[in-house]
C-alpha positions as a printed NumPy array, in Angstrom:
array([[  6.661,  -4.192,   9.631],
       [  7.453,  -0.931,  11.378],
       [ 10.552,   0.332,  13.069],
       [  9.337,  -1.1  ,  16.392],
       [  9.069,  -4.548,  14.773],
       [ 12.729,  -4.685,  13.827],
       [ 14.384,  -7.806,  15.285],
       [ 16.151,  -6.989,  18.575],
       [ 19.916,  -7.288,  18.71 ],
       [ 19.618, -10.   ,  21.38 ],
       [ 17.643, -12.235,  19.013],
       [ 20.343, -11.858,  16.36 ],
       [ 23.055, -12.825,  18.827],
       [ 21.054, -15.905,  19.859],
       [ 20.677, -16.942,  16.219],
       [ 24.397, -16.464,  15.645],
       [ 25.166, -18.544,  18.741],
       [ 22.853, -21.308,  17.503],
       [ 24.648, -21.356,  14.142],
       [ 28.065, -21.625,  15.792],
       [ 26.929, -24.329,  18.219],
       [ 25.308, -26.412,  15.472],
       [ 28.381, -26.102,  13.239],
       [ 30.622, -27.082,  16.153],
       [ 28.57 , -30.238,  16.769],
       [ 28.535, -31.132,  13.07 ],
       [ 32.281, -30.567,  12.775],
       [ 33.446, -32.346,  15.948],
       [ 31.102, -35.344,  16.128],
       [ 32.867, -37.479,  13.488],
       [ 36.435, -36.833,  14.784],
       [ 35.241, -37.809,  18.264],
       [ 33.687, -41.004,  16.896],
       [ 36.946, -41.947,  15.166],
       [ 38.992, -41.165,  18.254],
       [ 36.828, -43.352,  20.501],
       [ 35.994, -46.479,  18.481],
       [ 34.945, -48.282,  21.647],
       [ 31.846, -46.08 ,  21.954],
       [ 29.421, -47.969,  19.733],
       [ 26.582, -45.528,  20.397],
       [ 28.718, -42.616,  19.249],
       [ 29.676, -44.535,  16.119],
       [ 26.03 , -45.267,  15.405],
       [ 24.755, -41.731,  15.9  ],
       [ 27.679, -39.782,  14.492],
       [ 26.269, -39.332,  10.981],
       [ 22.675, -38.49 ,  12.098],
       [ 24.016, -36.005,  14.669],
       [ 26.207, -34.396,  12.023],
       [ 23.263, -34.025,   9.649],
       [ 21.087, -32.692,  12.456],
       [ 23.744, -30.133,  13.365],
       [ 24.062, -28.949,   9.785],
       [ 20.285, -28.767,   9.462],
       [ 19.97 , -26.673,  12.618],
       [ 22.764, -24.444,  11.3  ],
       [ 20.848, -23.949,   8.042],
       [ 17.631, -22.861,   9.766],
       [ 19.42 , -20.714,  12.347],
       [ 21.444, -19.132,   9.545],
       [ 18.253, -18.362,   7.63 ],
       [ 16.816, -16.717,  10.745],
       [ 19.996, -14.713,  11.248],
       [ 20.13 , -13.588,   7.602],
       [ 16.497, -12.48 ,   7.687],
       [ 17.037, -10.559,  10.92 ],
       [ 20.096,  -8.758,   9.592],
       [ 18.295,  -7.886,   6.347],
       [ 15.237,  -6.641,   8.248],
       [ 17.306,  -4.373,  10.498],
       [ 19.125,  -3.02 ,   7.461],
       [ 16.077,  -2.461,   5.247],
       [ 13.825,  -1.061,   7.988],
       [ 16.315,   1.605,   8.966],
       [ 14.572,   4.958,   8.529],
       [ 16.222,   7.239,   6.026],
       [ 15.07 ,  10.712,   5.114],
       [ 13.4  ,  10.896,   1.727],
       [ 12.997,   7.122,   1.344],
       [  9.805,   5.129,   1.665],
       [  9.626,   2.233,   4.073],
       [ 10.263,  -1.261,   2.71 ],
       [  6.922,  -3.105,   2.276],
       [  6.359,  -5.928,   4.756],
       [  5.499,  -8.318,   1.934],
       [  9.087,  -8.121,   0.619],
       [ 10.5  ,  -9.14 ,   3.981],
       [  7.99 , -11.986,   4.126],
       [  9.123, -13.093,   0.659],
       [ 12.763, -13.003,   1.766],
       [ 11.927, -15.16 ,   4.792],
       [ 10.053, -17.64 ,   2.584],
       [ 13.023, -17.954,   0.209],
       [ 15.524, -18.436,   3.037],
       [ 13.264, -20.992,   4.708],
       [ 12.826, -22.888,   1.436],
       [ 16.598, -23.017,   0.877],
       [ 17.185, -24.252,   4.428],
       [ 14.477, -26.914,   4.036],
       [ 15.877, -28.212,   0.743],
       [ 19.402, -28.322,   2.169],
       [ 18.174, -30.284,   5.185],
       [ 16.276, -32.747,   3.01 ],
       [ 19.346, -33.342,   0.886],
       [ 21.344, -34.131,   4.054],
       [ 18.898, -36.6  ,   5.57 ],
       [ 17.866, -38.358,   2.368],
       [ 21.388, -38.285,   0.888],
       [ 20.127, -36.914,  -2.412],
       [ 21.429, -33.903,  -4.289],
       [ 19.324, -30.776,  -4.637],
       [ 18.639, -31.328,  -8.348],
       [ 16.666, -34.517,  -7.653],
       [ 14.712, -32.895,  -4.842],
       [ 13.927, -29.822,  -6.956],
       [ 12.725, -32.015,  -9.832],
       [ 10.314, -33.929,  -7.613],
       [  9.112, -30.856,  -5.77 ],
       [  8.651, -29.011,  -9.1  ],
       [  6.082, -31.541, -10.282],
       [  4.187, -31.286,  -7.007],
       [  4.261, -27.482,  -7.144],
       [  2.983, -27.508, -10.734],
       [ -0.065, -29.564,  -9.739],
       [ -0.725, -27.445,  -6.667],
       [ -0.228, -24.239,  -8.653],
       [ -2.899, -25.224, -11.169],
       [ -5.307, -26.115,  -8.356],
       [ -4.838, -22.818,  -6.528],
       [ -4.1  , -20.564,  -9.513],
       [ -6.481, -17.819,  -8.318],
       [ -4.774, -17.642,  -4.939],
       [ -1.386, -17.65 ,  -6.676],
       [ -2.492, -14.731,  -8.867],
       [ -3.494, -12.805,  -5.738],
       [ -0.136, -13.519,  -4.105],
       [  1.919, -12.415,  -7.123],
       [ -0.236,  -9.3  ,  -7.479],
       [  0.441,  -8.571,  -3.807],
       [  4.166,  -8.952,  -4.429],
       [  4.003,  -6.585,  -7.404],
       [  2.137,  -3.983,  -5.361],
       [  4.635,  -4.425,  -2.548],
       [  7.484,  -3.638,  -4.925],
       [  5.801,  -0.727,  -6.726],
       [  4.096,   0.577,  -3.545],
       [  1.217,   2.514,  -5.199],
       [ -0.177,   3.093,  -1.694],
       [  0.744,   2.54 ,   1.935],
       [ -1.173,   1.781,   5.11 ],
       [ -3.128,   4.901,   6.098],
       [ -3.488,   6.27 ,   2.552],
       [ -6.88 ,   7.222,   1.149],
       [ -7.34 ,   5.464,  -2.189],
       [ -9.988,   4.874,  -4.822],
       [ -9.941,   1.519,  -6.625],
       [-11.804,   2.042,  -9.882],
       [-15.268,   0.357,  -9.867],
       [-14.449,  -1.455,  -6.601],
       [-14.187,   0.713,  -3.49 ],
       [-12.849,   3.881,  -1.895],
       [-11.429,   4.178,   1.602],
       [ -8.403,   4.266,   3.887],
       [ -5.914,   1.404,   3.538],
       [ -6.029,  -0.653,   6.733],
       [ -3.877,  -3.652,   5.84 ],
       [ -1.892,  -4.94 ,   2.849],
       [ -1.586,  -8.718,   2.902],
       [ -0.325, -11.472,   0.668],
       [ -3.707, -12.185,  -0.938],
       [ -5.969,  -9.28 ,   0.004],
       [ -5.957,  -5.584,   0.807],
       [ -8.354,  -4.22 ,   3.424],
       [ -9.973,  -0.787,   3.267],
       [-12.183,   1.156,   5.671],
       [-14.696,   3.376,   3.841],
       [-16.117,   6.732,   4.925],
       [-19.086,   4.876,   6.422],
       [-16.76 ,   2.704,   8.558],
       [-17.422,  -0.311,   6.333],
       [-14.707,  -2.942,   6.1  ],
       [-13.92 ,  -3.854,   2.469],
       [-11.627,  -6.796,   1.628],
       [-10.363,  -6.84 ,  -1.975],
       [ -8.288,  -9.55 ,  -3.717],
       [ -4.943,  -8.169,  -4.849],
       [ -5.401,  -9.542,  -8.379],
       [ -8.5  ,  -7.373,  -8.84 ],
       [ -6.756,  -4.279,  -7.488],
       [ -3.773,  -4.688,  -9.819],
       [ -6.044,  -4.668, -12.872],
       [ -7.853,  -1.451, -11.894],
       [ -6.874,   2.199, -11.977],
       [ -5.772,   3.369,  -8.529],
       [ -6.181,   6.956,  -7.335],
       [ -4.125,   7.76 ,  -4.246],
       [ -5.405,  10.883,  -2.504],
       [ -2.569,  10.805,   0.05 ],
       [  0.383,  10.839,  -2.37 ],
       [  2.635,  12.589,  -3.003],
       [  1.086,  14.567,  -0.104],
       [ -2.199,  14.463,   1.77 ],
       [ -3.252,  17.929,   0.595],
       [ -4.833,  18.219,  -2.852],
       [ -7.107,  20.559,  -4.806],
       [-10.791,  19.91 ,  -5.388],
       [-13.36 ,  22.01 ,  -7.242],
       [-17.07 ,  22.754,  -7.591],
       [-18.972,  24.294, -10.501],
       [-22.003,  26.567, -10.674],
       [-23.725,  28.438, -13.492],
       [-24.863,  32.052, -13.021],
       [-26.989,  34.293, -15.266],
       [-25.237,  35.778, -18.276],
       [-26.27 ,  39.34 , -17.315],
       [-24.039,  39.167, -14.194],
       [-20.552,  40.551, -15.057],
       [-17.784,  37.973, -14.855],
       [-15.55 ,  40.166, -12.691],
       [-18.318,  40.763, -10.152],
       [-19.334,  37.109, -10.043],
       [-15.746,  35.922,  -9.664],
       [-15.071,  38.325,  -6.813],
       [-18.282,  37.338,  -5.035],
       [-17.548,  33.6  ,  -5.292],
       [-13.886,  34.004,  -4.258],
       [-14.73 ,  36.095,  -1.175],
       [-17.385,  33.622,  -0.057],
       [-15.149,  30.57 ,  -0.553],
       [-12.19 ,  32.19 ,   1.217],
       [-14.233,  32.377,   4.436],
       [-14.421,  28.556,   4.613],
       [-12.544,  27.194,   7.631],
       [-12.446,  23.575,   6.509],
       [-10.166,  24.222,   3.52 ],
       [ -6.386,  24.549,   3.786],
       [ -5.222,  27.799,   5.326],
       [ -2.885,  30.102,   3.412],
       [ -4.062,  28.93 ,  -0.013],
       [ -6.902,  31.121,  -1.29 ],
       [ -9.48 ,  29.589,  -3.637],
       [ -9.361,  30.317,  -7.372],
       [-12.304,  31.065,  -9.635],
       [-12.241,  30.275, -13.361],
       [-14.753,  30.584, -16.189],
       [-15.23 ,  27.196, -17.847],
       [-18.261,  27.791, -20.139],
       [-19.82 ,  30.898, -21.621],
       [-23.13 ,  30.828, -23.455],
       [-26.629,  32.287, -23.698],
       [-27.902,  29.884, -21.002],
       [-25.423,  31.234, -18.459],
       [-21.787,  31.466, -17.451],
       [-20.276,  28.467, -15.639],
       [-17.669,  29.138, -12.955],
       [-15.296,  26.632, -11.389],
       [-14.087,  27.396,  -7.864],
       [-10.922,  25.537,  -6.866],
       [ -9.903,  25.08 ,  -3.241],
       [ -7.377,  23.   ,  -1.302],
       [ -8.51 ,  20.058,   0.816],
       [ -6.224,  19.282,   3.815],
       [ -6.795,  15.51 ,   3.542],
       [ -9.263,  13.231,   1.808],
       [-11.518,  12.503,   4.771],
       [-12.254,  16.268,   4.912],
       [-13.346,  16.495,   1.26 ],
       [-17.091,  16.369,   1.891],
       [-16.851,  18.888,   4.753],
       [-14.841,  21.291,   2.578],
       [-17.231,  20.99 ,  -0.333],
       [-20.285,  21.433,   1.862],
       [-18.908,  24.572,   3.558],
       [-17.687,  26.164,   0.325],
       [-21.023,  25.657,  -1.463],
       [-22.998,  26.783,   1.587],
       [-21.029,  30.04 ,   1.834],
       [-21.375,  30.7  ,  -1.899],
       [-25.117,  29.984,  -1.719],
       [-25.532,  32.413,   1.202],
       [-23.598,  35.141,  -0.645],
       [-25.661,  34.715,  -3.819],
       [-28.963,  34.783,  -1.934],
       [-27.891,  37.903,  -0.087],
       [-27.318,  39.633,  -3.439],
       [-30.546,  38.233,  -4.901],
       [-28.706,  36.21 ,  -7.543],
       [-30.193,  32.919,  -8.703],
       [-28.398,  30.048, -10.372],
       [-28.989,  29.526, -14.06 ],
       [-31.094,  26.533, -15.094],
       [-28.244,  25.013, -17.089],
       [-25.461,  25.693, -19.51 ],
       [-25.152,  25.159, -23.267],
       [-21.602,  24.669, -24.557],
       [-20.846,  25.765, -28.072],
       [-20.863,  22.154, -29.372],
       [-24.494,  21.742, -28.251],
       [-23.852,  18.573, -26.175],
       [-25.983,  17.856, -23.156],
       [-24.212,  18.634, -19.888],
       [-25.09 ,  18.549, -16.179],
       [-27.06 ,  21.305, -14.555],
       [-25.884,  24.023, -12.152],
       [-23.448,  21.853, -10.177],
       [-21.191,  19.39 , -11.969],
       [-19.279,  16.475, -10.494],
       [-16.211,  17.119,  -8.373],
       [-12.834,  15.574,  -9.168],
       [ -9.508,  16.144,  -7.374],
       [ -7.225,  18.584,  -9.114],
       [ -3.483,  18.654,  -9.006]])
């Protein structure tokens, strides 16, 4: 629910008027019936009309309480994240359940304890039958409270999917991948995986690429060459020059890691492609070839000239 979806003031006034009107009917119907004993119809319908008035007051009051809470919680405040829609939905469900139970107790003339006991048995049976759906719903509630991501964030759900969050529902979360593929994931599966949010705490983050150059090329010269080539990239964030670090040094070659800032996650591939293309052009212009591999001091097997890229903080 966004700021534009906040309940209008007119709707709140209508709910308040409905509460007052229903309470007035429930309060005045029995005194009127006692004052006019000759009206048999009024005597007959006094109790049902009173219960109906109280029931309408319960539901209208629930609507009014939800509207007031929504306007309060959805008020934009600097430095605070928006309240997840799922929490407001949960509040409405609780208020509606209370109003329903109160109405049932009025019409069936039974206290709430008896109704809750009977409904508890039914809910236990239903809960066992739909336990997977219930797990998804409670996982959605937990994510709504913790808010590990919001609509519009780029996220990676470990072993499941990566994309932009399109919708966060009660049971499922919907992502749109780089290839414009729609992915629908159950909330219970998301809650049990590691989540990487590329858009928090800000959209900009640092990525890196690695390459191994011959050992006879001085480190200072290689670092300057790589840094100058990467700085010319237009896709990376402006005002933050790339950094070059030596990560491995051995007889098979020297491995350099060039770090650069990505403006937002959907530009990651474009940034990486431009940075590597500029470095490749600079190396070819100087007649420098990449080394065939690198050999760390522990002798373990490692990737070749270009290693995998992971976001850096």
